[in-house]
Each structure stands twice: as C-alpha cells, then as structure tokens.
C-alpha cells in the first residue's frame, strides 16, 4: 500500500467511524483531527461530564507489530491522559502472533509472564481496544455505503442504490473539510451539516422527507380500538376470576371443615398444686380453640366476603391443646407442639389455612376497592410515518381538577398480600399496564430488582421493612412517569427510548384518574428526530 492509498484508507475509515457513531452512540460533540498536545488523536468523541473517547487511525504497507501497538497506545495516553476509552484502528496486515496479541488486549486476558511487556499500558487495558481492518477500496466504500444508508434511514429517508453510490463517492472528499479544521462540533450540528450537504446536492432526497407522524391514542386490547375518543370505565377487579377463585376455594374449605365431626368432650381440669401453702394452677399447655373475639372476627369476615353464616361448632376442636410457652429468637422459633387426636389436629390445621386465606382475600378486596375508585386511561404512542425516532418525550396535559394516582398516593397494602403485589409477575403488573398483543408492544421498566440476598437471615421486623421498601420501588417502576403542577394543567410526563416506523408502543402504565365530568386531554410530543413539537387532543367522556 503506497502513501496515497494509505491516506485514502485513513480517510475512508474515519468516515465510517463517524457515520456509524451517529447511529450507534450517544455522544455530544466530535472533533476530527483535533489540536491536542502531541497531535496523536485523529477522532475524539465527547460525552456527558466531559468524558472523552479518543481514536487513532493508522495505515501501513508493512505488518503492524506488538511494539507498534504498545507505542501508539503510550502516545495516546500521554496526549490525552484522562480519556475514558482509547481506540486504535489499524488498516493493513499483521502476523498471527500480533493478531493473538490484539485478541488478548481486547479481552484484557494476558498471562502473568506477559505483564512486563505491557507494563506501561497494563493499568488502562479495560479502556483500550484495537480494530484491525484490511484495506480494500471496494470493501471500504461498501462500509461507507452501509453506514450512510443507516444514517439516512434513521432520518426517515429511503434512498435508491444508484443515488447512494454517488453519495458514497462524494462524501469522502466533503468529509476532508471536516477532518482538517479540527473544530469541536456538536452531534446535532454535525448531523445538520451532513443533511444540508445531502439536501443541497441531492434535492430528491429532501422531497422524500416524511412529516412527523408521532401521535397518542386510546387503546386497550379487546375493549378500546385505536381512537382519540373513549368513554370512561373502571377496572372491575372485584368481579374478576382472580377474586372469584379465592372465594370458591374458601367456600370449599368451609364445607370440608363442617364435615369433620368432633364429638363434644368434657373440658379437662387443670390440677392444682401448692407452693408455700398457696394453691396454684400449673399447666404448660392451653386450649388451641380460637378466642371468642377471634371467632367473631372470622364470622363477620365470612359473612361480609362470602355471604355465609358459619355454624355454631365450626371452630370446635375438642380438647386440642398447644404449648403455652415457646422459645423465640430473632432468627428461630421452636414449632408449636399440639396434644390431641388426629381428627382434632386435622380440623385445626384446616381452620388455620381458612383463617389465613380469608385474611388474604380481605386484603385483596381492600386493594381492589381502592383501585376501582379510579377511571382508566389506556394510552399508546404511534409512529405512523416512515421515520425511526428516539428519545421521545410525551407530555399529557390534564385539567387541574383531575386527581391522578401516583406512587405517593397509592394505598399501602397489608403485608399478607404484599408479595403478590410486588414485581413483574404480580397482579398489579397484570392489571395496571398494557400487555403485549399483535398491535401494540408492551413497555416495561425493568429496573426493579427485589431484595433477596440474606433476606431469610433478617428478623421479622427488618424483613417486613425491606419488603415494603421493595414494593415502593416496584411501584415507582410501574407508575413510571413524572407529574408537574403547572399554571393551567396537571402535566404527566412520559419517556420512550425509541419507536420504529409503523409501530405502536404502550405507555408504561395506565393513567388512573378520578373525575366527575368529561374532559379534554392535550398532549405534546418532542423527539430527537423531530424538528417541531407535535400536538394533539384526546376526548375522555365521563357518563
């Protein structure tokens, strides 16, 4: 490879690197051939917090060697000592041992006996990368063609093969202007200059530019078709199979308990013993039968939740007794020892199960009654244009009179049902957000990670504290929005990473509101690839 070919290889690879970075990476500024202390950097990208990624492009007719690579990294480190990443792009060939060295460097996988050779760069290996490219003109042009096509597609353009080939040949020489002035250019300005060059030289591309087609509509699987108008409705959670199954199970358990017959028995008398001449009743065991107060509570719950009046002997367990004193520690409790016949023990176990599941049902009913006070607003974001878009922000503007359910205003559940209301397999995840169907992508914030490590080693109080903390964290990932009180509106702010053309994505959750009258929802959409703010209105009808 001669000097002229080497220069072309350097330039072609620089074009490919920058064009690919426009689509693949989220940088803020770029400098091509920046003016650094030692002039060793060919391309420099800048990120948030002024973090810098530097690249040097080398081309040669001779094989690249290990000493070459180490030396070039050393000079990069001296030139920009605080960069977050260092990259070498080598256009040419190298021996097999050098290829093995490059692989080890990229994986930071050197043996102990190789450390001396790389001592000067060893502390920085996790920030270093080598990309080896063969120089072949057709191959390099093909890469420019592909990266340019990808960039234009992200901007909503579909460009034919012949036109793309002309652009590929021309952009290399246009790029040279950028690569010699060394100025720091923002990503937005770089994209703007590139598009202006495309539109000026190839006006037929600009005529293909689609209008922005991001919009918000109501939608709910099998209930609300895509529309800008819908009638309000509440989630009928208390009528769902989830509750009905639990009721039927409890009714079956009542029947099973009633079928366990225990004959009436005389109460056993606790013998008296004397201590210092005074009579004293001593017993290590007490009756296992529920107290009158607890029996009455269960009767009232059963009547209220199931509409069933329990029989007089429903709680009778004969002479079943249990330990009066047990060993308790923060991490361990001795099991309850009960004395009685097998029928008495069987009935008591079924009563315990019934009591637990009845309490669980009551807690679910309280939760669902609370949620049924709110009306449901199911929204989706649609991309009806030909343009891929990303970094999308949607502002939903509601009248100030509307009350919106937020993580802070959510009614805290009872602990007995907390686990079933927490996490991505919970009933809340099923009831309060869109599920994926053939028309709409689901939208899950997967940042919630439950606290499991050492949980079982915690005492009960700490475990409960952690479980409630998990629930509050999960709720914030489910009701994934920000809310702002502004002069004229209550603004609910949502963010979406990206949306392809002709696709629809659900909002992260339903918006749950309280309102006694119909209202208009105004919305605004801004995004990375939209030059203007998209606005629209939705109409929510409250009967």
Coordinates of N, CA and C in Angstrom, one line a residue, residues 13-233:
X13 N -11.7 5.1 6.6 CA -12.1 4.6 7.9 C -12.6 5.6 8.8
X14 N -12.1 6.8 8.7 CA -12.6 7.9 9.6 C -14.0 8.2 9.2
X15 N -14.3 8.2 8.0 CA -15.7 8.5 7.5 C -16.7 7.4 8.1
X16 N -16.2 6.1 8.0 CA -17.1 5.0 8.5 C -17.3 5.2 10.0
X17 N -16.2 5.5 10.7 CA -16.3 5.5 12.2 C -17.3 6.6 12.6
X18 N -17.2 7.8 12.0 CA -18.0 8.9 12.5 C -19.5 8.6 12.0
X19 N -19.7 8.2 10.8 CA -21.1 7.9 10.4 C -21.7 6.8 11.3
X20 N -21.0 5.8 11.6 CA -21.5 4.7 12.4 C -21.9 5.3 13.8
X21 N -21.0 6.2 14.3 CA -21.2 6.7 15.7 C -22.5 7.6 15.7
X22 N -22.9 8.1 14.6 CA -24.1 9.0 14.6 C -25.3 8.1 15.0
X23 N -25.3 6.9 14.6 CA -26.5 6.0 14.9 C -26.3 5.2 16.2
X24 N -25.0 4.7 16.4 CA -24.8 3.7 17.4 C -24.5 4.3 18.8
X25 N -24.1 5.5 18.9 CA -23.6 6.0 20.2 C -24.2 7.4 20.5
X26 N -24.2 7.6 21.8 CA -24.9 8.8 22.3 C -23.9 9.9 22.8
X27 N -23.1 10.4 21.8 CA -22.1 11.4 22.2 C -22.7 12.8 22.0
X28 N -22.0 13.8 22.6 CA -22.5 15.2 22.5 C -21.7 16.0 21.4
X29 N -20.4 15.8 21.4 CA -19.5 16.6 20.4 C -18.5 15.6 19.8
X30 N -18.0 16.0 18.6 CA -17.0 15.3 18.0 C -15.9 16.3 17.4
X31 N -14.7 15.9 17.5 CA -13.6 16.6 16.9 C -12.8 15.7 15.9
X32 N -12.6 16.1 14.7 CA -11.9 15.3 13.7 C -10.5 16.0 13.5
X33 N -9.4 15.2 13.7 CA -8.1 15.8 13.8 C -8.0 17.0 14.7
X34 N -8.3 16.7 16.0 CA -8.3 17.8 17.0 C -6.9 18.3 17.3
X35 N -6.8 19.5 17.8 CA -5.5 20.1 18.1 C -5.1 19.7 19.5
X36 N -4.5 18.5 19.7 CA -4.1 18.1 21.0 C -2.6 18.4 21.2
X37 N -2.1 18.1 22.4 CA -0.8 18.5 22.8 C 0.3 17.9 21.9
X38 N 0.1 16.6 21.6 CA 1.1 15.8 20.8 C 0.5 15.4 19.4
X39 N -0.7 15.9 19.1 CA -1.3 15.6 17.8 C -1.3 14.1 17.5
X40 N -1.7 13.3 18.5 CA -1.8 11.9 18.2 C -3.2 11.4 18.1
X41 N -4.2 12.2 18.2 CA -5.6 11.8 18.2 C -6.2 12.2 16.8
X42 N -6.8 11.3 16.1 CA -7.5 11.5 14.9 C -9.0 11.9 15.0
X43 N -9.6 11.2 15.9 CA -11.1 11.5 16.2 C -11.3 11.5 17.7
X44 N -12.0 12.4 18.2 CA -12.3 12.5 19.6 C -13.8 12.7 19.8
X45 N -14.4 11.8 20.6 CA -15.8 12.0 20.9 C -16.0 12.4 22.4
X46 N -16.9 13.3 22.6 CA -17.1 13.8 24.0 C -18.5 13.4 24.4
X47 N -18.6 13.0 25.7 CA -19.9 12.6 26.3 C -20.3 13.5 27.5
X48 N -21.3 13.1 28.2 CA -21.7 13.8 29.4 C -20.6 13.8 30.4
X49 N -20.5 14.9 31.2 CA -19.5 15.1 32.2 C -18.1 15.2 31.6
X50 N -18.1 15.7 30.3 CA -16.9 15.9 29.6 C -16.0 14.7 29.4
X51 N -16.6 13.5 29.5 CA -15.8 12.3 29.3 C -15.5 12.2 27.8
X52 N -14.3 11.7 27.5 CA -13.7 11.7 26.2 C -13.3 10.3 25.7
X53 N -13.6 10.0 24.5 CA -13.1 8.8 23.8 C -12.3 9.2 22.6
X54 N -11.1 8.7 22.6 CA -10.1 9.1 21.5 C -9.8 7.9 20.7
X55 N -9.6 8.2 19.4 CA -9.3 7.2 18.4 C -8.1 7.7 17.5
X56 N -7.2 6.7 17.3 CA -6.1 7.0 16.3 C -6.2 6.0 15.2
X57 N -6.1 6.4 13.9 CA -6.2 5.6 12.8 C -4.9 5.5 12.1
X58 N -4.4 4.2 11.9 CA -3.1 4.0 11.3 C -3.2 3.1 10.1
X59 N -2.5 3.5 9.0 CA -2.5 2.6 7.8 C -1.0 2.4 7.4
X60 N -0.7 1.2 6.9 CA 0.7 0.9 6.6 C 0.7 -0.2 5.6
X61 N 1.8 -0.2 4.7 CA 2.0 -1.3 3.8 C 2.8 -2.4 4.6
X62 N 3.4 -2.1 5.7 CA 4.2 -3.1 6.5 C 3.3 -3.7 7.5
X63 N 3.7 -4.9 8.0 CA 2.9 -5.5 9.1 C 3.0 -4.7 10.3
X64 N 1.8 -4.6 11.0 CA 1.8 -4.0 12.3 C 2.4 -4.9 13.3
X65 N 3.1 -4.4 14.3 CA 3.8 -5.3 15.3 C 3.3 -4.9 16.7
X66 N 3.6 -5.8 17.6 CA 3.2 -5.6 19.0 C 3.9 -4.3 19.6
X67 N 5.2 -4.1 19.3 CA 5.8 -2.8 19.8 C 5.1 -1.6 19.2
X68 N 4.6 -1.7 17.9 CA 3.9 -0.6 17.3 C 2.7 -0.2 18.1
X69 N 1.9 -1.3 18.4 CA 0.6 -1.1 19.1 C 0.8 -0.5 20.5
X70 N 1.8 -1.1 21.2 CA 2.1 -0.6 22.6 C 2.5 0.9 22.5
X71 N 3.4 1.2 21.6 CA 3.9 2.6 21.5 C 2.8 3.5 21.1
X72 N 1.9 3.2 20.2 CA 0.8 4.1 19.9 C -0.2 4.3 21.0
X73 N -0.4 3.3 21.8 CA -1.2 3.5 23.0 C -0.5 4.4 24.0
X74 N 0.8 4.2 24.2 CA 1.5 5.0 25.1 C 1.4 6.5 24.7
X75 N 1.6 6.8 23.4 CA 1.5 8.2 22.9 C 0.1 8.7 23.1
X76 N -0.9 7.9 22.9 CA -2.3 8.3 23.1 C -2.5 8.7 24.6
X77 N -2.0 7.8 25.5 CA -2.1 8.1 26.9 C -1.4 9.4 27.3
X78 N -0.3 9.6 26.7 CA 0.5 10.9 27.0 C -0.3 12.1 26.5
X79 N -0.9 11.9 25.4 CA -1.6 13.0 24.7 C -2.9 13.4 25.4
X80 N -3.7 12.4 25.8 CA -5.0 12.6 26.5 C -5.0 11.6 27.7
X81 N -4.4 12.0 28.8 CA -4.3 11.0 29.9 C -5.6 10.6 30.6
X82 N -6.6 11.4 30.5 CA -7.8 11.2 31.3 C -9.0 10.7 30.4
X83 N -8.8 10.2 29.2 CA -9.9 9.7 28.4 C -10.5 8.5 29.0
X84 N -11.8 8.3 28.7 CA -12.5 7.1 29.3 C -12.3 5.9 28.4
X85 N -11.9 6.1 27.1 CA -11.7 5.0 26.2 C -10.6 5.4 25.2
X86 N -9.7 4.4 24.8 CA -8.7 4.6 23.8 C -8.9 3.5 22.7
X87 N -8.8 4.0 21.4 CA -9.0 3.0 20.4 C -8.0 3.2 19.3
X88 N -7.5 2.1 18.8 CA -6.6 2.1 17.6 C -7.3 1.4 16.5
X89 N -7.4 2.1 15.3 CA -7.9 1.4 14.1 C -6.7 1.2 13.2
X90 N -6.4 0.0 12.9 CA -5.2 -0.4 12.1 C -5.7 -0.9 10.7
X91 N -5.3 -0.1 9.7 CA -5.6 -0.5 8.3 C -4.4 -1.1 7.7
X92 N -4.4 -2.4 7.5 CA -3.3 -3.2 7.0 C -3.3 -4.6 7.4
X93 N -2.1 -5.1 7.6 CA -1.9 -6.6 8.0 C -1.0 -6.7 9.2
X94 N -1.0 -7.9 9.8 CA -0.1 -8.2 10.8 C 0.1 -9.7 10.9
X95 N 1.1 -10.2 11.6 CA 1.4 -11.6 11.8 C 0.4 -12.2 12.7
X96 N 0.3 -13.6 12.7 CA -0.6 -14.3 13.6 C -0.3 -14.0 15.0
X97 N 1.0 -14.0 15.5 CA 1.3 -13.7 16.9 C 0.7 -12.3 17.3
X98 N 0.8 -11.3 16.3 CA 0.3 -10.0 16.6 C -1.2 -10.0 16.7
X99 N -1.9 -10.8 15.9 CA -3.3 -11.0 16.0 C -3.7 -11.5 17.3
X100 N -2.9 -12.5 17.8 CA -3.2 -13.1 19.1 C -3.0 -12.1 20.2
X101 N -2.0 -11.2 20.0 CA -1.8 -10.2 21.0 C -3.0 -9.2 21.0
X102 N -3.5 -8.8 19.8 CA -4.6 -7.9 19.7 C -5.9 -8.5 20.4
X103 N -6.1 -9.8 20.2 CA -7.2 -10.5 20.8 C -7.1 -10.5 22.4
X104 N -5.9 -10.7 22.9 CA -5.7 -10.7 24.3 C -5.9 -9.3 24.9
X105 N -5.4 -8.3 24.1 CA -5.6 -6.9 24.6 C -7.1 -6.5 24.6
X106 N -7.8 -6.9 23.6 CA -9.2 -6.6 23.6 C -10.0 -7.2 24.7
X107 N -9.5 -8.4 25.1 CA -10.2 -9.2 26.1 C -9.6 -9.0 27.5
X108 N -8.5 -8.2 27.5 CA -7.7 -7.9 28.8 C -7.4 -9.3 29.4
X109 N -6.8 -10.1 28.7 CA -6.6 -11.5 29.1 C -5.1 -11.9 28.9
X110 N -4.2 -11.2 29.5 CA -2.8 -11.5 29.5 C -2.4 -12.4 30.6
X111 N -1.4 -13.3 30.4 CA -0.9 -14.2 31.4 C 0.1 -13.4 32.3
X112 N 0.4 -14.0 33.4 CA 1.3 -13.3 34.4 C 2.7 -13.0 33.8
X113 N 3.2 -14.0 33.0 CA 4.5 -13.8 32.4 C 4.6 -12.9 31.2
X114 N 3.4 -12.3 30.8 CA 3.4 -11.3 29.8 C 3.2 -9.9 30.3
X115 N 3.1 -9.7 31.6 CA 2.8 -8.4 32.1 C 4.0 -7.4 31.9
X116 N 5.2 -7.9 32.0 CA 6.3 -7.0 31.8 C 6.3 -6.3 30.5
X117 N 5.9 -7.0 29.4 CA 5.9 -6.5 28.1 C 4.9 -5.3 27.9
X118 N 3.8 -5.4 28.7 CA 2.7 -4.4 28.6 C 2.6 -3.5 29.8
X119 N 3.7 -3.5 30.6 CA 3.6 -2.8 31.9 C 3.2 -1.3 31.8
X120 N 3.6 -0.6 30.7 CA 3.2 0.8 30.6 C 1.8 1.0 30.3
X121 N 1.1 0.1 29.7 CA -0.3 0.3 29.4 C -1.3 -0.6 30.2
X122 N -0.7 -1.5 31.0 CA -1.5 -2.5 31.7 C -2.6 -1.9 32.6
X123 N -2.4 -0.8 33.3 CA -3.4 -0.2 34.1 C -4.6 0.3 33.3
X124 N -4.5 0.4 32.0 CA -5.5 1.0 31.2 C -6.2 0.0 30.2
X125 N -5.9 -1.2 30.3 CA -6.3 -2.2 29.4 C -7.8 -2.3 29.2
X126 N -8.5 -2.1 30.4 CA -10.0 -2.2 30.3 C -10.6 -1.0 29.5
X127 N -9.8 0.0 29.2 CA -10.3 1.1 28.4 C -9.7 1.2 27.0
X128 N -9.0 0.1 26.6 CA -8.4 0.0 25.3 C -9.0 -1.0 24.3
X129 N -8.9 -0.6 23.0 CA -9.5 -1.5 22.0 C -8.7 -1.3 20.7
X130 N -8.5 -2.5 20.0 CA -7.8 -2.4 18.7 C -8.8 -3.0 17.7
X131 N -8.9 -2.3 16.6 CA -9.8 -2.7 15.4 C -8.9 -2.9 14.2
X132 N -8.7 -4.1 13.7 CA -7.9 -4.4 12.6 C -8.7 -4.5 11.3
X133 N -8.3 -3.7 10.3 CA -9.0 -3.7 9.0 C -8.1 -3.9 7.9
X134 N -8.5 -4.8 6.9 CA -7.7 -4.9 5.7 C -8.1 -3.7 4.7
X135 N -7.1 -3.1 4.1 CA -7.5 -2.1 3.1 C -7.8 -2.7 1.8
X136 N -9.1 -2.5 1.4 CA -9.6 -2.9 0.1 C -10.6 -1.8 -0.3
X137 N -10.3 -1.2 -1.4 CA -11.1 0.0 -1.7 C -12.6 -0.3 -1.8
X138 N -12.9 -1.4 -2.5 CA -14.4 -1.8 -2.6 C -15.0 -2.0 -1.2
X139 N -14.2 -2.7 -0.4 CA -14.7 -3.0 1.0 C -15.0 -1.8 1.8
X140 N -14.0 -0.8 1.7 CA -14.1 0.4 2.4 C -15.3 1.2 1.9
X141 N -15.5 1.3 0.6 CA -16.6 2.0 0.0 C -17.9 1.4 0.4
X142 N -17.9 0.1 0.5 CA -19.1 -0.6 0.9 C -19.5 -0.3 2.3
X143 N -18.5 -0.1 3.2 CA -18.8 0.2 4.6 C -19.4 1.7 4.7
X144 N -18.8 2.6 3.9 CA -19.3 3.9 3.9 C -20.8 3.9 3.3
X145 N -21.0 3.1 2.3 CA -22.3 3.0 1.7 C -23.3 2.5 2.8
X146 N -22.9 1.5 3.5 CA -23.8 0.9 4.6 C -24.1 1.9 5.7
X147 N -23.0 2.5 6.2 CA -23.2 3.5 7.3 C -24.0 4.7 6.9
X148 N -23.8 5.2 5.7 CA -24.5 6.4 5.2 C -26.0 6.0 5.0
X149 N -26.3 4.8 4.5 CA -27.6 4.3 4.3 C -28.3 4.2 5.7
X150 N -27.6 3.7 6.7 CA -28.2 3.5 8.0 C -28.5 4.9 8.6
X151 N -27.6 5.9 8.5 CA -27.9 7.2 9.0 C -29.1 7.8 8.3
X152 N -29.2 7.8 7.0 CA -30.3 8.4 6.3 C -31.6 7.7 6.6
X153 N -31.5 6.3 6.8 CA -32.8 5.6 7.2 C -33.3 6.1 8.6
X154 N -32.3 6.3 9.5 CA -32.7 6.8 10.8 C -33.3 8.2 10.7
X155 N -33.0 8.9 9.7 CA -33.6 10.3 9.5 C -34.8 10.2 8.6
X156 N -35.3 9.0 8.3 CA -36.6 8.8 7.6 C -36.5 8.8 6.1
X157 N -35.3 8.6 5.5 CA -35.1 8.6 4.1 C -34.9 7.2 3.6
X158 N -35.5 6.9 2.4 CA -35.3 5.7 1.7 C -34.6 6.1 0.4
X159 N -33.3 5.8 0.3 CA -32.5 6.3 -0.9 C -32.2 5.1 -1.8
X160 N -32.3 5.3 -3.1 CA -32.0 4.2 -4.0 C -30.6 3.9 -4.1
X161 N -30.2 2.7 -4.7 CA -28.9 2.2 -4.8 C -28.0 3.2 -5.6
X162 N -28.4 3.6 -6.7 CA -27.6 4.5 -7.6 C -27.3 5.8 -6.9
X163 N -28.3 6.4 -6.3 CA -28.0 7.7 -5.6 C -27.1 7.5 -4.4
X164 N -27.2 6.4 -3.7 CA -26.3 6.1 -2.5 C -24.9 5.9 -3.0
X165 N -24.7 5.3 -4.1 CA -23.4 5.1 -4.7 C -22.7 6.5 -5.0
X166 N -23.5 7.4 -5.6 CA -23.0 8.7 -5.9 C -22.6 9.4 -4.6
X167 N -23.4 9.3 -3.6 CA -23.2 10.0 -2.3 C -21.9 9.4 -1.6
X168 N -21.7 8.1 -1.8 CA -20.6 7.4 -1.1 C -19.3 7.9 -1.7
X169 N -19.2 8.1 -3.0 CA -18.0 8.6 -3.6 C -17.8 10.1 -3.3
X170 N -18.8 10.8 -3.2 CA -18.7 12.3 -2.9 C -18.4 12.6 -1.5
X171 N -19.0 11.9 -0.6 CA -18.9 12.3 0.8 C -17.5 12.2 1.4
X172 N -16.6 11.3 0.8 CA -15.3 11.2 1.3 C -14.5 12.5 1.1
X173 N -14.7 13.1 0.0 CA -14.0 14.4 -0.2 C -14.6 15.6 0.5
X174 N -15.9 15.5 0.7 CA -16.6 16.5 1.5 C -16.1 16.4 3.0
X175 N -16.0 15.1 3.4 CA -15.6 14.9 4.8 C -14.2 15.4 5.1
X176 N -13.3 15.5 4.1 CA -12.0 16.1 4.3 C -12.0 17.5 4.8
X177 N -13.1 18.2 4.5 CA -13.2 19.6 5.0 C -13.4 19.6 6.5
X178 N -14.2 18.6 7.0 CA -14.4 18.5 8.4 C -13.1 18.0 9.1
X179 N -12.4 17.1 8.4 CA -11.2 16.4 9.1 C -10.0 17.3 9.2
X180 N -10.0 18.5 8.6 CA -8.8 19.3 8.6 C -8.9 20.6 9.5
X181 N -10.2 21.0 9.8 CA -10.3 22.2 10.6 C -10.2 22.0 12.1
X182 N -10.4 20.7 12.6 CA -10.1 20.4 14.0 C -11.1 21.0 15.0
X183 N -12.2 21.6 14.5 CA -13.1 22.3 15.4 C -14.0 21.2 16.1
X184 N -14.5 21.6 17.3 CA -15.3 20.8 18.1 C -16.8 21.0 17.7
X185 N -17.4 20.0 17.2 CA -18.8 20.1 16.6 C -19.8 19.3 17.4
X186 N -20.9 19.9 17.7 CA -21.9 19.1 18.4 C -22.5 18.0 17.5
X187 N -23.1 17.0 18.1 CA -23.7 15.9 17.3 C -24.8 16.5 16.4
X188 N -25.6 17.4 17.0 CA -26.8 17.9 16.3 C -26.3 18.8 15.1
X189 N -25.2 19.6 15.3 CA -24.7 20.4 14.2 C -24.0 19.6 13.2
X190 N -23.3 18.5 13.6 CA -22.7 17.6 12.6 C -23.8 17.0 11.7
X191 N -24.8 16.5 12.4 CA -25.9 15.9 11.6 C -26.6 16.9 10.7
X192 N -26.7 18.1 11.2 CA -27.4 19.2 10.4 C -26.5 19.5 9.1
X193 N -25.2 19.6 9.3 CA -24.3 19.9 8.2 C -24.3 18.8 7.2
X194 N -24.3 17.6 7.7 CA -24.3 16.4 6.8 C -25.6 16.4 6.0
X195 N -26.8 16.6 6.7 CA -28.1 16.6 6.0 C -28.2 17.7 5.0
X196 N -27.7 18.9 5.4 CA -27.7 20.1 4.5 C -26.9 19.8 3.2
X197 N -25.8 19.1 3.4 CA -25.0 18.7 2.2 C -25.8 17.7 1.3
X198 N -26.4 16.8 1.9 CA -27.2 15.8 1.2 C -28.4 16.5 0.5
X199 N -29.1 17.4 1.2 CA -30.3 18.0 0.6 C -29.9 19.0 -0.6
X200 N -28.7 19.6 -0.4 CA -28.3 20.6 -1.4 C -27.8 19.9 -2.7
X201 N -27.1 18.8 -2.5 CA -26.5 18.1 -3.7 C -27.5 17.1 -4.3
X202 N -28.4 16.6 -3.4 CA -29.3 15.6 -3.9 C -30.7 16.0 -3.4
X203 N -31.3 17.0 -4.1 CA -32.6 17.5 -3.6 C -33.7 16.5 -3.6
X204 N -33.6 15.5 -4.4 CA -34.7 14.5 -4.5 C -34.8 13.7 -3.1
X205 N -33.7 13.7 -2.3 CA -33.8 13.1 -1.0 C -34.7 13.9 -0.1
X206 N -34.5 15.2 -0.1 CA -35.3 16.1 0.8 C -36.8 16.0 0.5
X207 N -37.1 15.8 -0.8 CA -38.5 15.7 -1.1 C -39.2 14.5 -0.5
X208 N -38.3 13.5 -0.2 CA -38.8 12.3 0.4 C -39.0 12.4 1.9
X209 N -38.6 13.5 2.5 CA -38.6 13.6 4.0 C -40.0 13.6 4.5
X210 N -40.3 12.6 5.3 CA -41.7 12.5 5.8 C -42.1 13.5 6.9
X211 N -43.3 13.9 6.9 CA -43.8 14.7 8.0 C -43.8 13.9 9.3
X212 N -43.7 14.6 10.4 CA -43.7 13.9 11.7 C -45.0 13.2 11.9
X213 N -45.0 11.9 12.3 CA -46.2 11.2 12.4 C -46.3 10.5 13.8
X214 N -45.7 11.1 14.8 CA -45.9 10.6 16.1 C -47.2 11.1 16.7
X215 N -48.0 10.2 17.3 CA -49.3 10.6 17.9 C -49.7 9.7 19.0
X216 N -50.6 10.2 19.9 CA -51.1 9.4 21.0 C -52.5 9.1 20.8
X217 N -52.9 7.9 21.1 CA -54.3 7.5 21.0 C -54.7 6.6 22.2
X218 N -56.0 6.5 22.4 CA -56.5 5.5 23.3 C -56.4 4.1 22.7
X219 N -56.2 3.1 23.5 CA -56.2 1.7 23.0 C -56.2 0.8 24.2
X220 N -57.0 -0.3 24.1 CA -57.0 -1.4 25.1 C -57.4 -2.6 24.4
X221 N -56.6 -3.7 24.6 CA -56.9 -4.9 23.9 C -58.4 -5.4 24.1
X222 N -59.1 -5.6 23.0 CA -60.4 -6.2 23.0 C -61.5 -5.3 23.7
X223 N -61.1 -4.1 24.0 CA -62.0 -3.2 24.7 C -62.1 -1.8 24.1
X224 N -61.0 -1.2 23.8 CA -61.0 0.1 23.2 C -60.1 0.1 21.9
X225 N -60.7 0.3 20.7 CA -60.0 0.4 19.5 C -59.2 1.7 19.4
X226 N -58.2 1.7 18.5 CA -57.4 3.0 18.4 C -58.4 4.1 18.1
X227 N -58.3 5.2 18.9 CA -59.2 6.3 18.8 C -58.7 7.5 19.6
X228 N -59.2 8.6 19.3 CA -59.0 9.8 20.1 C -60.1 10.2 21.0
X229 N -61.1 9.3 21.1 CA -62.3 9.5 22.0 C -62.6 8.1 22.6
X230 N -62.9 8.2 23.9 CA -63.3 7.0 24.6 C -64.2 7.3 25.8
X231 N -65.1 6.4 26.2 CA -65.9 6.5 27.4 C -65.1 6.0 28.6
X232 N -65.2 6.7 29.7 CA -64.5 6.2 30.9 C -65.1 4.9 31.4
X233 N -64.2 4.2 32.0 CA -64.6 2.9 32.7 C -63.6 2.6 33.8

